[in-house]
Amino acid sequence: MANQEDIFKKVISHAKEYGYIFQSSEIYDGLSAVYDYGQNGIELKNNIREYWWRAMVQLNDNIVGIDAAIFMHPTTWKASGHVDAFNDPLIDNKDSKKRYRADVLVEDHVAKIEAKIDKEVAKAAKRFGDAFNRQEFLSTNTRVLGYRQKADGILKRLGKSLEKEDLADVKALIEELGIACPLSGSKNWTDVKQFNLMFGTKLGSTAESAMDLYLRPETAQGIFVNFLNVQKTGRMKIPFGIAQTGKAFRNEIVARQFIFRMREFEQMEMQYFIKPGTQKEWYEAWKEKRMKWHLSLGMGEDNYRFHDHEKLAHYADAAADIEFKFPFGFKELEGIHSRTDFDLANHEKYSSKKLQYFDPEENKSYVPYVLETSIGLDRMFLAVFSNALQEEQLANNTTRTVLKLPAVLAPNKAAVLPLVKKDGLPKIAQKMVDDLKWHFNVAYDEKDAVGRRYRRQDAVGTPFCITVDHQTLEDETVTVRHRDSMQQERVAIAEVKGVIEKAVAIKEWLKGV
Ligand code: GAP
């Protein structure tokens, strides 16, 4: 596969071809930045959600889950700051009439500078071979350092101007960098304006009695308004956490890059309630803990990096992203935010209800501080899926398309294939499916030559193919083929479940977290 754009196109078409992701209401030509998950997509998505939930809720004694409603009292969003401050800075190109997020235009410009760094690294790695030390090269090569300094300088200035709401400077930056409209090449820009991202709707049957509501733009507020309910009924002691997964909605302006930025998406969020003054240590601890969770999936250490925020959201006193190397470059996958007492204190103010915790050790009540971890489920899906999709050159000069999903997340853990459709082999294969399906998802496939069936399962990401052949009739063994290595081994039918279970058990994957 040639360049990043081609790889990304291939990711999108593969996701459709193999029943992972479809455009929403495709028969009506789709709806921009809204997607549906197909028969395999929903399985992968559920598995990612479960992998997160188990690591968060089941493995931490002091974290519990909730499921709050999407609709919330409208004052919630006044208190949370979203009505006043949940804005994107927009800029229009006067010639193409296209609207862009001003910060994204600048970030895309920076990404081009960073791509130059990647190019230098690739060139040097080729030149020095085994002796190449990436870290040393990055910290000493003058050309790379120049690019780095330039990129950092731009991001710093952008962060500062956004923080000060100095939109005139954001426009000035775009002009100074010579950024042109990606569509028309024109540099004829309007001023930068703020635009609120929340979707509004109405509750009530008559126009007079209807109440203006918002579709929640983050799941976090459902946790904050339930903080005391959970603390009291669960007799929780600080520090403790509340986790939630669920849909969130944002009227994104730059809705592109497939499921990376959607208008309807799902978040997996955890709010950790802590003693004021301890936020720095919990911030560091959760950064490390979350990175370990990502690394446990084995998708390559080099594909992750932290990015500390210059521009802080309206609620945070420190924030970092875990960025992942998507086919279009390093981008935010998860946010870790030190939210102080911003949310709870504001909900106290707007609701006139006390949202305090009595700390028996301190013998006093206080509004807890909050450390948040927030990851987009769809974005995690894209990270996993795009990283897994590979085109491999095989020894016999052919290629295969293989989706090397972490086995723990794969939609089907195994496919059972009778070698031929006769001699009683389908019956044995069906019986195996009937036994195995109580433990994990298993597919059955008897159509086409076995080699083609292997390729089909490779492309859909099934970690194991189990072939029932004539030898099975004699000794009750089957061939187990491993997706990634394509190695085959002979295994007794009675032992197949154990082999697969060991490879796909969440416990095995999460052990080190
Ligand atoms: N409660 C904090 C919060 O919502 P955020 O950084 O705005 O913080 C958290 O969002 C995560 O949600 C992001 O890191 C990203 O993974 C995901 N996310 C945000 N907007 C998204 C969108 N439009 N489409 C898909 N995922 C999105």
PDB file of N, CA and C and ligand atoms in Angstrom, residues 86 217-220 250 252 259-263 265-267 269 271 315 321 332-335 337 339 372 374-379, ligand 1:
ATOM      1  N   PHE A  86     -18.623  25.805  25.217  1.00  0.00           N
ATOM      2  CA  PHE A  86     -18.324  24.618  24.411  1.00  0.00           C
ATOM      3  C   PHE A  86     -18.387  24.996  22.934  1.00  0.00           C
ATOM      4  N   PRO A 217     -23.315  16.425  25.279  1.00  0.00           N
ATOM      5  CA  PRO A 217     -22.086  16.449  24.478  1.00  0.00           C
ATOM      6  C   PRO A 217     -20.962  15.645  25.129  1.00  0.00           C
ATOM      7  N   GLU A 218     -21.179  15.201  26.375  1.00  0.00           N
ATOM      8  CA  GLU A 218     -20.226  14.307  27.051  1.00  0.00           C
ATOM      9  C   GLU A 218     -21.023  13.518  28.078  1.00  0.00           C
ATOM     10  N   THR A 219     -20.546  12.327  28.421  1.00  0.00           N
ATOM     11  CA  THR A 219     -21.281  11.505  29.390  1.00  0.00           C
ATOM     12  C   THR A 219     -20.959  11.935  30.821  1.00  0.00           C
ATOM     13  N   ALA A 220     -19.868  12.668  30.992  1.00  0.00           N
ATOM     14  CA  ALA A 220     -19.355  12.998  32.329  1.00  0.00           C
ATOM     15  C   ALA A 220     -20.396  13.631  33.243  1.00  0.00           C
ATOM     16  N   ARG A 250     -22.228  15.811  19.194  1.00  0.00           N
ATOM     17  CA  ARG A 250     -21.614  17.125  18.970  1.00  0.00           C
ATOM     18  C   ARG A 250     -21.820  17.535  17.515  1.00  0.00           C
ATOM     19  N   GLU A 252     -20.232  18.678  15.141  1.00  0.00           N
ATOM     20  CA  GLU A 252     -18.865  18.913  14.685  1.00  0.00           C
ATOM     21  C   GLU A 252     -18.867  19.605  13.326  1.00  0.00           C
ATOM     22  N   ILE A 259     -14.753   7.498  11.178  1.00  0.00           N
ATOM     23  CA  ILE A 259     -15.335   7.505  12.533  1.00  0.00           C
ATOM     24  C   ILE A 259     -14.444   8.217  13.540  1.00  0.00           C
ATOM     25  N   PHE A 260     -13.414   8.913  13.066  1.00  0.00           N
ATOM     26  CA  PHE A 260     -12.551   9.634  14.014  1.00  0.00           C
ATOM     27  C   PHE A 260     -13.318  10.782  14.659  1.00  0.00           C
ATOM     28  N   ARG A 261     -14.028  11.537  13.862  1.00  0.00           N
ATOM     29  CA  ARG A 261     -14.802  12.664  14.394  1.00  0.00           C
ATOM     30  C   ARG A 261     -16.237  12.543  13.897  1.00  0.00           C
ATOM     31  N   MET A 262     -17.113  12.116  14.795  1.00  0.00           N
ATOM     32  CA  MET A 262     -18.497  11.873  14.405  1.00  0.00           C
ATOM     33  C   MET A 262     -19.428  12.867  15.094  1.00  0.00           C
ATOM     34  N   ARG A 263     -20.649  12.933  14.613  1.00  0.00           N
ATOM     35  CA  ARG A 263     -21.632  13.817  15.276  1.00  0.00           C
ATOM     36  C   ARG A 263     -22.373  13.050  16.368  1.00  0.00           C
ATOM     37  N   PHE A 265     -21.519   9.768  18.763  1.00  0.00           N
ATOM     38  CA  PHE A 265     -20.443   8.825  19.055  1.00  0.00           C
ATOM     39  C   PHE A 265     -20.592   8.312  20.475  1.00  0.00           C
ATOM     40  N   GLU A 266     -19.704   7.423  20.852  1.00  0.00           N
ATOM     41  CA  GLU A 266     -19.813   6.843  22.191  1.00  0.00           C
ATOM     42  C   GLU A 266     -18.552   7.129  22.989  1.00  0.00           C
ATOM     43  N   GLN A 267     -18.744   7.455  24.245  1.00  0.00           N
ATOM     44  CA  GLN A 267     -17.594   7.709  25.120  1.00  0.00           C
ATOM     45  C   GLN A 267     -17.516   6.650  26.209  1.00  0.00           C
ATOM     46  N   GLU A 269     -16.066   6.930  29.920  1.00  0.00           N
ATOM     47  CA  GLU A 269     -15.493   7.939  30.806  1.00  0.00           C
ATOM     48  C   GLU A 269     -15.482   7.452  32.251  1.00  0.00           C
ATOM     49  N   GLN A 271     -14.818   9.195  36.173  1.00  0.00           N
ATOM     50  CA  GLN A 271     -14.487  10.352  37.017  1.00  0.00           C
ATOM     51  C   GLN A 271     -14.007   9.808  38.357  1.00  0.00           C
ATOM     52  N   TYR A 315     -12.837  23.499  32.052  1.00  0.00           N
ATOM     53  CA  TYR A 315     -12.969  22.881  33.378  1.00  0.00           C
ATOM     54  C   TYR A 315     -11.656  22.352  33.962  1.00  0.00           C
ATOM     55  N   ASP A 321      -3.396  14.341  26.342  1.00  0.00           N
ATOM     56  CA  ASP A 321      -4.020  13.340  25.468  1.00  0.00           C
ATOM     57  C   ASP A 321      -3.088  12.151  25.354  1.00  0.00           C
ATOM     58  N   GLU A 332      -5.430  12.598  18.844  1.00  0.00           N
ATOM     59  CA  GLU A 332      -5.968  12.275  20.167  1.00  0.00           C
ATOM     60  C   GLU A 332      -6.848  11.033  20.147  1.00  0.00           C
ATOM     61  N   LEU A 333      -6.554  10.143  21.098  1.00  0.00           N
ATOM     62  CA  LEU A 333      -7.377   8.954  21.274  1.00  0.00           C
ATOM     63  C   LEU A 333      -8.126   9.035  22.601  1.00  0.00           C
ATOM     64  N   GLU A 334      -7.431   9.512  23.622  1.00  0.00           N
ATOM     65  CA  GLU A 334      -8.015   9.569  24.963  1.00  0.00           C
ATOM     66  C   GLU A 334      -7.547  10.840  25.652  1.00  0.00           C
ATOM     67  N   GLY A 335      -8.404  11.391  26.511  1.00  0.00           N
ATOM     68  CA  GLY A 335      -8.008  12.574  27.279  1.00  0.00           C
ATOM     69  C   GLY A 335      -7.954  12.250  28.758  1.00  0.00           C
ATOM     70  N   HIS A 337      -7.901  14.370  32.223  1.00  0.00           N
ATOM     71  CA  HIS A 337      -8.107  15.758  32.636  1.00  0.00           C
ATOM     72  C   HIS A 337      -8.196  15.879  34.137  1.00  0.00           C
ATOM     73  N   ARG A 339      -9.935  17.913  36.543  1.00  0.00           N
ATOM     74  CA  ARG A 339     -11.087  18.822  36.394  1.00  0.00           C
ATOM     75  C   ARG A 339     -11.334  19.674  37.623  1.00  0.00           C
ATOM     76  N   GLU A 372     -10.342  12.882  35.539  1.00  0.00           N
ATOM     77  CA  GLU A 372     -11.165  12.213  34.532  1.00  0.00           C
ATOM     78  C   GLU A 372     -10.316  11.486  33.501  1.00  0.00           C
ATOM     79  N   SER A 374     -11.118   9.899  29.690  1.00  0.00           N
ATOM     80  CA  SER A 374     -12.218   9.919  28.723  1.00  0.00           C
ATOM     81  C   SER A 374     -11.719   9.456  27.363  1.00  0.00           C
ATOM     82  N   ILE A 375     -12.297   8.366  26.895  1.00  0.00           N
ATOM     83  CA  ILE A 375     -11.859   7.824  25.601  1.00  0.00           C
ATOM     84  C   ILE A 375     -13.070   7.593  24.704  1.00  0.00           C
ATOM     85  N   GLY A 376     -12.914   7.908  23.439  1.00  0.00           N
ATOM     86  CA  GLY A 376     -13.990   7.670  22.474  1.00  0.00           C
ATOM     87  C   GLY A 376     -13.947   6.210  22.045  1.00  0.00           C
ATOM     88  N   LEU A 377     -15.084   5.546  22.193  1.00  0.00           N
ATOM     89  CA  LEU A 377     -15.139   4.128  21.824  1.00  0.00           C
ATOM     90  C   LEU A 377     -14.932   3.956  20.312  1.00  0.00           C
ATOM     91  N   ASP A 378     -15.551   4.846  19.546  1.00  0.00           N
ATOM     92  CA  ASP A 378     -15.416   4.734  18.088  1.00  0.00           C
ATOM     93  C   ASP A 378     -13.978   5.022  17.649  1.00  0.00           C
ATOM     94  N   ARG A 379     -13.362   5.964  18.351  1.00  0.00           N
ATOM     95  CA  ARG A 379     -11.980   6.308  18.015  1.00  0.00           C
ATOM     96  C   ARG A 379     -11.044   5.149  18.354  1.00  0.00           C
TER      97      ARG A 379
HETATM   98  N1  GAP B   1     -15.602  14.558  29.279  1.00  0.00           N
HETATM   99  C1  GAP B   1     -14.446  15.054  28.652  1.00  0.00           C
HETATM  100  C2  GAP B   1     -14.539  15.066  27.193  1.00  0.00           C
HETATM  101  O1  GAP B   1     -15.597  14.854  26.624  1.00  0.00           O
HETATM  102  P1  GAP B   1     -13.112  15.387  25.025  1.00  0.00           P
HETATM  103  O2  GAP B   1     -11.627  15.492  24.876  1.00  0.00           O
HETATM  104  O3  GAP B   1     -13.964  16.415  24.404  1.00  0.00           O
HETATM  105  O4  GAP B   1     -13.355  15.326  26.591  1.00  0.00           O
HETATM  106  C3  GAP B   1     -13.040  12.785  25.057  1.00  0.00           C
HETATM  107  O5  GAP B   1     -13.583  13.966  24.503  1.00  0.00           O
HETATM  108  C4  GAP B   1     -12.818  11.743  23.997  1.00  0.00           C
HETATM  109  O6  GAP B   1     -14.020  11.515  23.281  1.00  0.00           O
HETATM  110  C5  GAP B   1     -11.795  12.130  22.951  1.00  0.00           C
HETATM  111  O7  GAP B   1     -10.482  11.819  23.373  1.00  0.00           O
HETATM  112  C6  GAP B   1     -12.215  11.276  21.770  1.00  0.00           C
HETATM  113  O8  GAP B   1     -11.682   9.976  21.879  1.00  0.00           O
HETATM  114  C7  GAP B   1     -13.719  11.193  21.932  1.00  0.00           C
HETATM  115  N2  GAP B   1     -14.396  12.146  21.039  1.00  0.00           N
HETATM  116  C8  GAP B   1     -14.590  13.463  21.242  1.00  0.00           C
HETATM  117  N3  GAP B   1     -15.263  14.007  20.214  1.00  0.00           N
HETATM  118  C9  GAP B   1     -15.496  13.012  19.337  1.00  0.00           C
HETATM  119  C10 GAP B   1     -16.159  12.934  18.076  1.00  0.00           C
HETATM  120  N4  GAP B   1     -16.741  13.995  17.525  1.00  0.00           N
HETATM  121  N5  GAP B   1     -16.203  11.737  17.445  1.00  0.00           N
HETATM  122  C11 GAP B   1     -15.637  10.640  17.999  1.00  0.00           C
HETATM  123  N6  GAP B   1     -15.019  10.662  19.195  1.00  0.00           N
HETATM  124  C12 GAP B   1     -14.941  11.822  19.863  1.00  0.00           C
END
